[in-house]
mmCIF file of C-alpha atoms in Angstrom:
data_model
loop_
_atom_site.group_PDB
_atom_site.id
_atom_site.type_symbol
_atom_site.label_atom_id
_atom_site.label_comp_id
_atom_site.label_asym_id
_atom_site.label_seq_id
_atom_site.Cartn_x
_atom_site.Cartn_y
_atom_site.Cartn_z
ATOM 1 C CA MET A 1 -11.706 8.899 5.368
ATOM 2 C CA GLU A 2 -9.878 11.595 3.406
ATOM 3 C CA GLY A 3 -6.941 13.075 5.279
ATOM 4 C CA HIS A 4 -6.580 9.956 7.447
ATOM 5 C CA PHE A 5 -4.916 6.570 7.152
ATOM 6 C CA ARG A 6 -5.464 3.232 8.834
ATOM 7 C CA ASP A 7 -2.750 2.421 11.358
ATOM 8 C CA SER A 8 -3.324 -1.123 12.631
ATOM 9 C CA ASN A 9 -6.814 -0.912 14.115
ATOM 10 C CA GLN A 10 -6.819 2.872 14.469
ATOM 11 C CA CYS A 11 -7.624 5.763 12.175
ATOM 12 C CA SER A 12 -4.835 8.338 12.275
ATOM 13 C CA LYS A 13 -4.675 11.813 10.809
ATOM 14 C CA CYS A 14 -2.214 12.434 7.975
ATOM 15 C CA SER A 15 0.550 14.915 8.711
ATOM 16 C CA ASP A 16 1.449 17.793 6.398
ATOM 17 C CA ILE A 17 4.491 15.982 5.019
ATOM 18 C CA GLU A 18 2.404 12.872 4.311
ATOM 19 C CA THR A 19 -0.089 14.876 2.256
ATOM 20 C CA SER A 20 2.619 16.850 0.423
ATOM 21 C CA ARG A 21 3.584 13.963 -1.914
ATOM 22 C CA PHE A 22 7.146 14.178 -0.549
ATOM 23 C CA LEU A 23 6.983 10.698 0.982
ATOM 24 C CA PHE A 24 5.125 9.359 -2.054
ATOM 25 C CA PRO A 25 6.050 9.455 -4.866
ATOM 26 C CA ILE A 26 9.097 11.754 -4.527
ATOM 27 C CA ILE A 27 11.168 9.591 -2.149
ATOM 28 C CA PRO A 28 10.864 6.381 -4.261
ATOM 29 C CA ILE A 29 11.750 8.297 -7.420
ATOM 30 C CA VAL A 30 14.819 9.911 -5.818
ATOM 31 C CA PHE A 31 16.192 7.096 -3.657
ATOM 32 C CA GLY A 32 14.954 4.087 -5.641
ATOM 33 C CA PRO A 33 17.624 4.390 -8.366
ATOM 34 C CA VAL A 34 20.359 4.738 -5.715
ATOM 35 C CA ILE A 35 19.291 1.473 -4.068
ATOM 36 C CA ILE A 36 19.035 -0.261 -7.439
ATOM 37 C CA ILE A 37 22.529 0.866 -8.490
ATOM 38 C CA LEU A 38 23.979 -0.322 -5.164
ATOM 39 C CA MET A 39 22.274 -3.700 -5.522
ATOM 40 C CA HIS A 40 23.544 -3.960 -9.086
ATOM 41 C CA GLY A 41 27.092 -3.185 -7.990
ATOM 42 C CA SER A 42 27.018 -5.928 -5.354
ATOM 43 C CA SER A 43 25.669 -8.500 -7.839
ATOM 44 C CA ARG A 44 28.539 -8.573 -10.329
ATOM 45 C CA ASP A 45 30.338 -11.555 -8.774
ATOM 46 C CA PRO A 46 30.834 -14.540 -11.117
ATOM 47 C CA VAL A 47 29.386 -17.984 -10.477
ATOM 48 C CA GLU A 48 32.718 -19.184 -9.033
ATOM 49 C CA ALA A 49 32.260 -16.741 -6.132
ATOM 50 C CA TRP A 50 28.665 -17.637 -5.247
ATOM 51 C CA GLY A 51 29.749 -20.056 -2.520
ATOM 52 C CA ARG A 52 32.037 -17.644 -0.663
ATOM 53 C CA PRO A 53 31.112 -17.028 2.991
ATOM 54 C CA VAL A 54 30.628 -13.302 2.415
ATOM 55 C CA ASN A 55 27.929 -14.102 -0.152
ATOM 56 C CA GLN A 56 25.889 -15.910 2.503
ATOM 57 C CA VAL A 57 25.134 -12.591 4.233
ATOM 58 C CA PRO A 58 22.432 -11.640 1.678
ATOM 59 C CA SER A 59 20.842 -15.059 2.244
ATOM 60 C CA VAL A 60 20.623 -14.322 5.977
ATOM 61 C CA PHE A 61 18.933 -10.993 5.302
ATOM 62 C CA PHE A 62 16.599 -12.729 2.843
ATOM 63 C CA LEU A 63 15.590 -15.303 5.465
ATOM 64 C CA MET A 64 15.037 -12.651 8.122
ATOM 65 C CA LEU A 65 12.776 -10.633 5.830
ATOM 66 C CA VAL A 66 10.820 -13.768 4.905
ATOM 67 C CA TYR A 67 10.474 -14.602 8.601
ATOM 68 C CA VAL A 68 9.153 -11.100 9.322
ATOM 69 C CA GLN A 69 6.547 -11.532 6.557
ATOM 70 C CA ILE A 70 5.459 -14.874 8.039
ATOM 71 C CA LEU A 71 5.091 -13.254 11.482
ATOM 72 C CA ALA A 72 2.924 -10.581 9.898
ATOM 73 C CA SER A 73 0.855 -13.233 8.108
ATOM 74 C CA VAL A 74 0.184 -14.993 11.424
ATOM 75 C CA GLN A 75 -1.394 -11.785 12.708
ATOM 76 C CA LYS A 76 -3.857 -12.010 9.826
ATOM 77 C CA LEU A 77 -5.339 -15.222 11.250
ATOM 78 C CA TYR A 78 -8.689 -14.917 13.004
ATOM 79 C CA ILE A 79 -7.308 -15.704 16.435
ATOM 80 C CA ARG A 80 -7.181 -13.711 19.632
ATOM 81 C CA ILE A 81 -3.547 -12.739 20.151
ATOM 82 C CA PRO A 82 -2.531 -11.310 23.552
ATOM 83 C CA ASP A 83 -2.127 -7.535 23.417
ATOM 84 C CA PRO A 84 1.584 -7.564 24.366
ATOM 85 C CA LEU A 85 2.311 -9.862 21.412
ATOM 86 C CA VAL A 86 0.233 -7.701 19.077
ATOM 87 C CA GLU A 87 2.081 -4.572 20.158
ATOM 88 C CA GLY A 88 5.462 -6.292 20.019
ATOM 89 C CA ASN A 89 4.923 -7.635 16.494
ATOM 90 C CA ALA A 90 3.007 -4.681 15.057
ATOM 91 C CA TRP A 91 6.130 -3.431 13.296
ATOM 92 C CA THR A 92 6.240 -6.581 11.151
ATOM 93 C CA MET A 93 3.131 -5.497 9.235
ATOM 94 C CA PHE A 94 5.231 -3.118 7.131
ATOM 95 C CA SER A 95 6.700 -6.142 5.321
ATOM 96 C CA LEU A 96 3.313 -7.072 3.815
ATOM 97 C CA GLU A 97 2.527 -3.567 2.599
ATOM 98 C CA LEU A 98 5.798 -1.721 2.039
ATOM 99 C CA ALA A 99 4.018 1.108 0.259
ATOM 100 C CA ASN A 100 2.152 1.965 3.467
ATOM 101 C CA ILE A 101 5.393 3.261 4.982
ATOM 102 C CA LEU A 102 5.194 6.155 2.506
ATOM 103 C CA ARG A 103 1.486 6.797 3.228
ATOM 104 C CA PRO A 104 0.211 6.900 -0.381
ATOM 105 C CA ASP A 105 -3.348 6.961 1.005
ATOM 106 C CA CYS A 106 -2.548 10.428 2.371
ATOM 107 C CA ALA A 107 -1.523 11.713 -1.059
ATOM 108 C CA ASP A 108 -3.287 10.728 -4.277
ATOM 109 C CA PHE A 109 -4.694 7.313 -3.323
ATOM 110 C CA THR A 110 -7.302 8.329 -0.789
ATOM 111 C CA SER A 111 -10.062 5.928 -1.875
ATOM 112 C CA PHE A 112 -9.947 2.220 -1.091
ATOM 113 C CA GLN A 113 -10.176 1.311 -4.779
ATOM 114 C CA ALA A 114 -7.246 3.529 -5.787
ATOM 115 C CA GLY A 115 -5.129 2.358 -2.866
ATOM 116 C CA PHE A 116 -5.839 -1.309 -3.567
ATOM 117 C CA ILE A 117 -4.894 -1.013 -7.239
ATOM 118 C CA MET A 118 -1.746 0.949 -6.405
ATOM 119 C CA LYS A 119 -0.581 -1.668 -3.880
ATOM 120 C CA MET A 120 -1.520 -4.517 -6.218
ATOM 121 C CA TRP A 121 0.712 -3.239 -8.998
ATOM 122 C CA THR A 122 3.686 -2.291 -6.801
ATOM 123 C CA PRO A 123 5.880 -4.978 -8.500
ATOM 124 C CA VAL A 124 5.145 -3.328 -11.837
ATOM 125 C CA TYR A 125 6.219 0.059 -10.471
ATOM 126 C CA ALA A 126 9.418 -1.568 -9.201
ATOM 127 C CA ALA A 127 10.080 -3.076 -12.639
ATOM 128 C CA VAL A 128 9.548 0.309 -14.289
ATOM 129 C CA LEU A 129 11.895 1.953 -11.789
ATOM 130 C CA VAL A 130 14.605 -0.640 -12.492
ATOM 131 C CA PHE A 131 14.148 -0.127 -16.243
ATOM 132 C CA LEU A 132 14.330 3.669 -15.975
ATOM 133 C CA THR A 133 17.416 3.412 -13.753
ATOM 134 C CA TYR A 134 19.057 1.188 -16.358
ATOM 135 C CA GLN A 135 18.260 3.719 -19.078
ATOM 136 C CA LEU A 136 19.654 6.516 -16.891
ATOM 137 C CA CYS A 137 22.881 4.567 -16.432
ATOM 138 C CA ARG A 138 23.174 4.164 -20.198
ATOM 139 C CA ILE A 139 23.371 7.949 -20.331
ATOM 140 C CA PHE A 140 25.958 7.919 -17.524
ATOM 141 C CA LYS A 141 28.000 5.416 -19.532
ATOM 142 C CA VAL A 142 28.325 7.998 -22.329
ATOM 143 C CA LEU A 143 28.811 11.051 -20.114
ATOM 144 C CA LEU A 144 30.948 9.401 -17.404
ATOM 145 C CA PRO A 145 32.926 6.597 -19.075
ATOM 146 C CA ASN A 146 35.482 6.574 -16.230
ATOM 147 C CA TYR A 147 32.889 5.533 -13.623
ATOM 148 C CA PRO A 148 32.159 1.856 -14.395
ATOM 149 C CA ARG A 149 30.139 1.427 -11.178
ATOM 150 C CA LEU A 150 27.435 3.566 -12.802
ATOM 151 C CA HIS A 151 27.255 1.307 -15.870
ATOM 152 C CA MET A 152 24.467 -1.272 -15.542
ATOM 153 C CA ASP A 153 24.301 -4.642 -17.253
ATOM 154 C CA PRO A 154 20.743 -5.449 -18.491
ATOM 155 C CA ASP A 155 20.910 -9.055 -17.268
ATOM 156 C CA ILE A 156 22.143 -8.070 -13.805
ATOM 157 C CA SER A 157 19.435 -5.396 -13.727
ATOM 158 C CA PHE A 158 16.849 -8.134 -14.289
ATOM 159 C CA HIS A 159 18.462 -10.092 -11.449
ATOM 160 C CA VAL A 160 18.046 -7.057 -9.160
ATOM 161 C CA PHE A 161 14.324 -6.893 -9.885
ATOM 162 C CA GLY A 162 13.973 -10.653 -9.440
ATOM 163 C CA SER A 163 15.741 -10.474 -6.080
ATOM 164 C CA LEU A 164 13.357 -7.776 -4.866
ATOM 165 C CA PHE A 165 10.352 -9.736 -6.144
ATOM 166 C CA ASN A 166 11.400 -12.971 -4.432
ATOM 167 C CA THR A 167 12.363 -11.267 -1.173
ATOM 168 C CA PHE A 168 8.959 -9.639 -0.739
ATOM 169 C CA PHE A 169 6.908 -12.322 -2.492
ATOM 170 C CA ILE A 170 4.838 -13.156 0.602
ATOM 171 C CA GLY A 171 3.750 -9.521 0.818
ATOM 172 C CA ILE A 172 3.002 -9.408 -2.904
ATOM 173 C CA ALA A 173 0.880 -12.546 -2.643
ATOM 174 C CA GLN A 174 -0.826 -11.163 0.474
ATOM 175 C CA GLN A 175 -1.995 -8.095 -1.432
ATOM 176 C CA ALA A 176 -3.226 -10.250 -4.319
ATOM 177 C CA PHE A 177 -5.273 -12.501 -2.024
ATOM 178 C CA SER A 178 -6.376 -9.772 0.397
ATOM 179 C CA LEU A 179 -9.655 -9.111 -1.429
ATOM 180 C CA PHE A 180 -10.737 -12.686 -0.666
ATOM 181 C CA GLN A 181 -9.733 -12.633 3.014
ATOM 182 C CA CYS A 182 -13.097 -11.950 4.668
ATOM 183 C CA TYR A 183 -14.362 -12.490 8.194
ATOM 184 C CA ASP A 184 -17.976 -13.020 9.244
ATOM 185 C CA HIS A 185 -19.921 -10.518 11.296
ATOM 186 C CA PRO A 186 -21.560 -11.868 14.479
ATOM 187 C CA SER A 187 -24.867 -12.184 12.635
ATOM 188 C CA GLY A 188 -23.214 -14.489 10.106
ATOM 189 C CA GLU A 189 -25.139 -12.804 7.286
ATOM 190 C CA ILE A 190 -22.456 -10.404 6.050
ATOM 191 C CA SER A 191 -18.676 -10.289 6.067
ATOM 192 C CA SER A 192 -15.958 -7.649 5.795
ATOM 193 C CA LEU A 193 -12.416 -7.535 4.476
ATOM 194 C CA SER A 194 -9.915 -8.298 7.210
ATOM 195 C CA SER A 195 -7.621 -5.600 5.791
ATOM 196 C CA SER A 196 -10.393 -2.958 5.605
ATOM 197 C CA PRO A 197 -13.391 -3.765 7.815
ATOM 198 C CA ASP A 198 -15.365 -0.859 6.360
ATOM 199 C CA ILE A 199 -15.505 -2.723 3.011
ATOM 200 C CA LEU A 200 -18.156 -5.441 2.868
ATOM 201 C CA CYS A 201 -17.338 -8.555 0.887
ATOM 202 C CA ASN A 202 -19.600 -8.948 -2.192
ATOM 203 C CA SER A 203 -20.518 -5.254 -2.027
ATOM 204 C CA SER A 204 -20.354 -3.035 -5.114
ATOM 205 C CA THR A 205 -16.929 -1.707 -4.089
ATOM 206 C CA TRP A 206 -15.676 -5.262 -3.630
ATOM 207 C CA ASP A 207 -17.119 -6.357 -6.987
ATOM 208 C CA GLU A 208 -15.276 -3.538 -8.789
ATOM 209 C CA LEU A 209 -11.920 -4.950 -7.693
ATOM 210 C CA VAL A 210 -12.447 -8.687 -8.218
ATOM 211 C CA ALA A 211 -11.009 -8.609 -11.746
ATOM 212 C CA VAL A 212 -7.955 -6.665 -10.519
ATOM 213 C CA ALA A 213 -7.345 -9.156 -7.694
ATOM 214 C CA ILE A 214 -7.712 -12.184 -9.975
ATOM 215 C CA ALA A 215 -5.325 -10.612 -12.486
ATOM 216 C CA GLY A 216 -2.823 -10.029 -9.688
ATOM 217 C CA ILE A 217 -3.072 -13.644 -8.532
ATOM 218 C CA LEU A 218 -2.652 -14.987 -12.070
ATOM 219 C CA ILE A 219 0.298 -12.722 -12.899
ATOM 220 C CA PHE A 220 2.252 -12.482 -9.651
ATOM 221 C CA CYS A 221 1.496 -15.878 -8.076
ATOM 222 C CA VAL A 222 0.562 -18.365 -10.803
ATOM 223 C CA GLY A 223 2.558 -16.628 -13.541
ATOM 224 C CA SER A 224 5.750 -16.223 -11.523
ATOM 225 C CA LEU A 225 5.603 -19.828 -10.301
ATOM 226 C CA ALA A 226 5.125 -21.108 -13.868
ATOM 227 C CA LEU A 227 7.950 -18.940 -15.230
ATOM 228 C CA PHE A 228 10.400 -19.811 -12.462
ATOM 229 C CA THR A 229 9.577 -23.511 -12.768
ATOM 230 C CA TYR A 230 10.279 -23.416 -16.503
ATOM 231 C CA ILE A 231 13.591 -21.591 -15.999
ATOM 232 C CA ILE A 232 14.634 -24.041 -13.285
ATOM 233 C CA ILE A 233 13.793 -27.003 -15.542
ATOM 234 C CA ILE A 234 15.912 -25.721 -18.440
ATOM 235 C CA ALA A 235 18.712 -24.410 -16.198
ATOM 236 C CA PRO A 236 20.940 -27.537 -16.366
ATOM 237 C CA SER A 237 21.148 -27.245 -20.160
ATOM 238 C CA ARG A 238 21.500 -23.443 -20.216
ATOM 239 C CA PHE A 239 23.775 -22.751 -17.267
ATOM 240 C CA THR A 240 26.907 -22.521 -19.420
ATOM 241 C CA ASP A 241 25.417 -19.382 -20.968
ATOM 242 C CA GLU A 242 26.847 -16.421 -19.025
ATOM 243 C CA ARG A 243 23.891 -14.164 -19.787
ATOM 244 C CA PHE A 244 21.481 -16.836 -18.548
ATOM 245 C CA ARG A 245 23.431 -17.127 -15.284
ATOM 246 C CA LYS A 246 23.462 -13.382 -14.707
ATOM 247 C CA ARG A 247 19.800 -12.874 -15.622
ATOM 248 C CA TRP A 248 18.427 -15.687 -13.472
ATOM 249 C CA LYS A 249 21.027 -15.558 -10.713
ATOM 250 C CA PHE A 250 18.374 -14.723 -8.103
ATOM 251 C CA LEU A 251 16.870 -18.195 -8.558
ATOM 252 C CA PHE A 252 20.097 -20.119 -7.960
ATOM 253 C CA VAL A 253 22.690 -18.089 -6.061
ATOM 254 C CA ARG A 254 21.451 -19.012 -2.572
ATOM 255 C CA PHE A 255 21.276 -22.790 -2.977
ATOM 256 C CA ARG A 256 23.639 -25.723 -3.317
ATOM 257 C CA PRO A 257 24.100 -26.835 -6.966
ATOM 258 C CA ASN A 258 22.368 -30.202 -6.445
ATOM 259 C CA LEU A 259 19.318 -28.361 -5.017
ATOM 260 C CA TRP A 260 19.192 -25.575 -7.598
ATOM 261 C CA TRP A 261 15.381 -25.941 -7.685
ATOM 262 C CA TRP A 262 14.769 -24.962 -4.028
ATOM 263 C CA MET A 263 13.254 -21.612 -5.010
ATOM 264 C CA ILE A 264 10.084 -23.488 -6.051
ATOM 265 C CA PRO A 265 9.318 -24.589 -2.445
ATOM 266 C CA LEU A 266 9.947 -21.014 -1.304
ATOM 267 C CA ILE A 267 7.422 -19.630 -3.795
ATOM 268 C CA LEU A 268 4.882 -22.310 -2.870
ATOM 269 C CA LYS A 269 5.397 -21.452 0.799
ATOM 270 C CA GLY A 270 4.724 -17.784 0.021
ATOM 271 C CA VAL A 271 1.371 -18.694 -1.509
ATOM 272 C CA TRP A 272 0.521 -21.222 1.224
ATOM 273 C CA VAL A 273 0.892 -18.779 4.138
ATOM 274 C CA ASN A 274 -1.612 -16.424 2.507
ATOM 275 C CA LEU A 275 -4.334 -19.015 1.914
ATOM 276 C CA PRO A 276 -5.634 -19.799 5.447
ATOM 277 C CA THR A 277 -7.890 -16.747 5.659
ATOM 278 C CA VAL A 278 -9.025 -17.267 2.071
ATOM 279 C CA LEU A 279 -10.032 -20.905 2.475
ATOM 280 C CA PHE A 280 -11.244 -20.924 6.084
ATOM 281 C CA ARG A 281 -13.250 -18.637 8.363
ATOM 282 C CA LYS A 282 -12.480 -20.512 11.606
ATOM 283 C CA ALA A 283 -9.212 -20.110 13.510
ATOM 284 C CA PRO A 284 -8.507 -23.830 14.196
ATOM 285 C CA ALA A 285 -8.567 -24.681 10.492
ATOM 286 C CA GLN A 286 -6.374 -21.672 9.675
ATOM 287 C CA ILE A 287 -3.822 -22.640 12.319
ATOM 288 C CA ALA A 288 -3.778 -26.273 11.151
ATOM 289 C CA TRP A 289 -3.231 -25.149 7.538
ATOM 290 C CA LEU A 290 -0.347 -22.844 8.460
ATOM 291 C CA ASP A 291 1.271 -25.256 10.908
ATOM 292 C CA SER A 292 1.228 -28.098 8.380
ATOM 293 C CA MET A 293 3.326 -26.027 6.012
ATOM 294 C CA LEU A 294 5.776 -24.969 8.722
ATOM 295 C CA VAL A 295 6.305 -28.564 9.850
ATOM 296 C CA VAL A 296 6.746 -29.960 6.321
ATOM 297 C CA TYR A 297 9.008 -27.119 5.170
ATOM 298 C CA SER A 298 11.277 -27.144 8.234
ATOM 299 C CA THR A 299 11.557 -30.957 8.111
ATOM 300 C CA CYS A 300 12.479 -30.951 4.410
ATOM 301 C CA THR A 301 14.979 -28.144 4.994
ATOM 302 C CA LEU A 302 16.613 -30.059 7.835
ATOM 303 C CA ILE A 303 16.904 -33.165 5.659
ATOM 304 C CA GLN A 304 18.096 -31.454 2.474
ATOM 305 C CA MET A 305 20.119 -28.502 3.894
ATOM 306 C CA PRO A 306 19.570 -26.605 0.631
ATOM 307 C CA TRP A 307 21.382 -23.334 1.345
ATOM 308 C CA ARG A 308 25.005 -22.898 0.317
ATOM 309 C CA GLY A 309 25.978 -22.157 3.917
ATOM 310 C CA TYR A 310 25.343 -24.771 6.622
ATOM 311 C CA GLY A 311 24.585 -22.024 9.122
ATOM 312 C CA VAL A 312 22.031 -20.472 6.771
ATOM 313 C CA SER A 313 20.193 -23.802 6.465
ATOM 314 C CA MET A 314 20.109 -24.175 10.249
ATOM 315 C CA LEU A 315 18.865 -20.598 10.589
ATOM 316 C CA ASP A 316 16.066 -21.397 8.131
ATOM 317 C CA VAL A 317 15.057 -24.445 10.180
ATOM 318 C CA GLY A 318 15.175 -22.486 13.433
ATOM 319 C CA LEU A 319 13.058 -19.612 12.130
ATOM 320 C CA HIS A 320 10.308 -22.005 11.112
ATOM 321 C CA GLN A 321 10.055 -23.751 14.481
#
């Protein structure tokens, strides 16, 4: 409904500031480059410093954000969750749809189709924002040569985007698969999207977006997994190249050198937690699917201890129990 947005299971009226385009797109355009420059500045450390205790702090934040996304994914299962738990964990839903914080559906993306496409291509918008920030800093480099913190390295800039992509990958995959997450009506003859019950699966509106959803799955899920796997395979022979290390740092910085490939299980886990409601319509099967991953992943993590910090590995195991 125009002038309203969906807030959990309620329809809420948009405020004046939410319809003014101040929250979206002005805030991302203004504050996005600041965040990117700060992330770039904190990512300049050489490979010799990757194992320092202070560098384990970002890994802790990474794990906590991944855990929040998993909690939000659990709420997508077709199970009856006690109301106190629903209310207590409602805040985690922001991690699956970060754009919703800025209420784009109150501004220019009022229709379901426009909102779905906008959320689907959020990683592309992030990449464009990183690129434009890099170009802006090239101008700063000429105008303000005495401020090296404003000078961005293209390879570190790529690392910044990769870090953002990996951190919120579960949410990115969730949006890509959301068009195929349907639940049956009591009659069993029709079904609706779990994310938007007013949209019937296999309806004309749904059909219009199938190609977009498939493209998102192929690019952001299959494509990223294939690319990262290739980079991880060639990494042992390319790691002496400084530019290679800086560009692909986000794949390796968190893990012990002998387990440099551990990002692959993390990406697979991000896809796995989004598949229960795609593959199954019944809660027991969905729970079994999700629990199998949690058990296997936590067991392998406990055996391998892949993170550079022992405490970080134990935190990872604990969060998946």
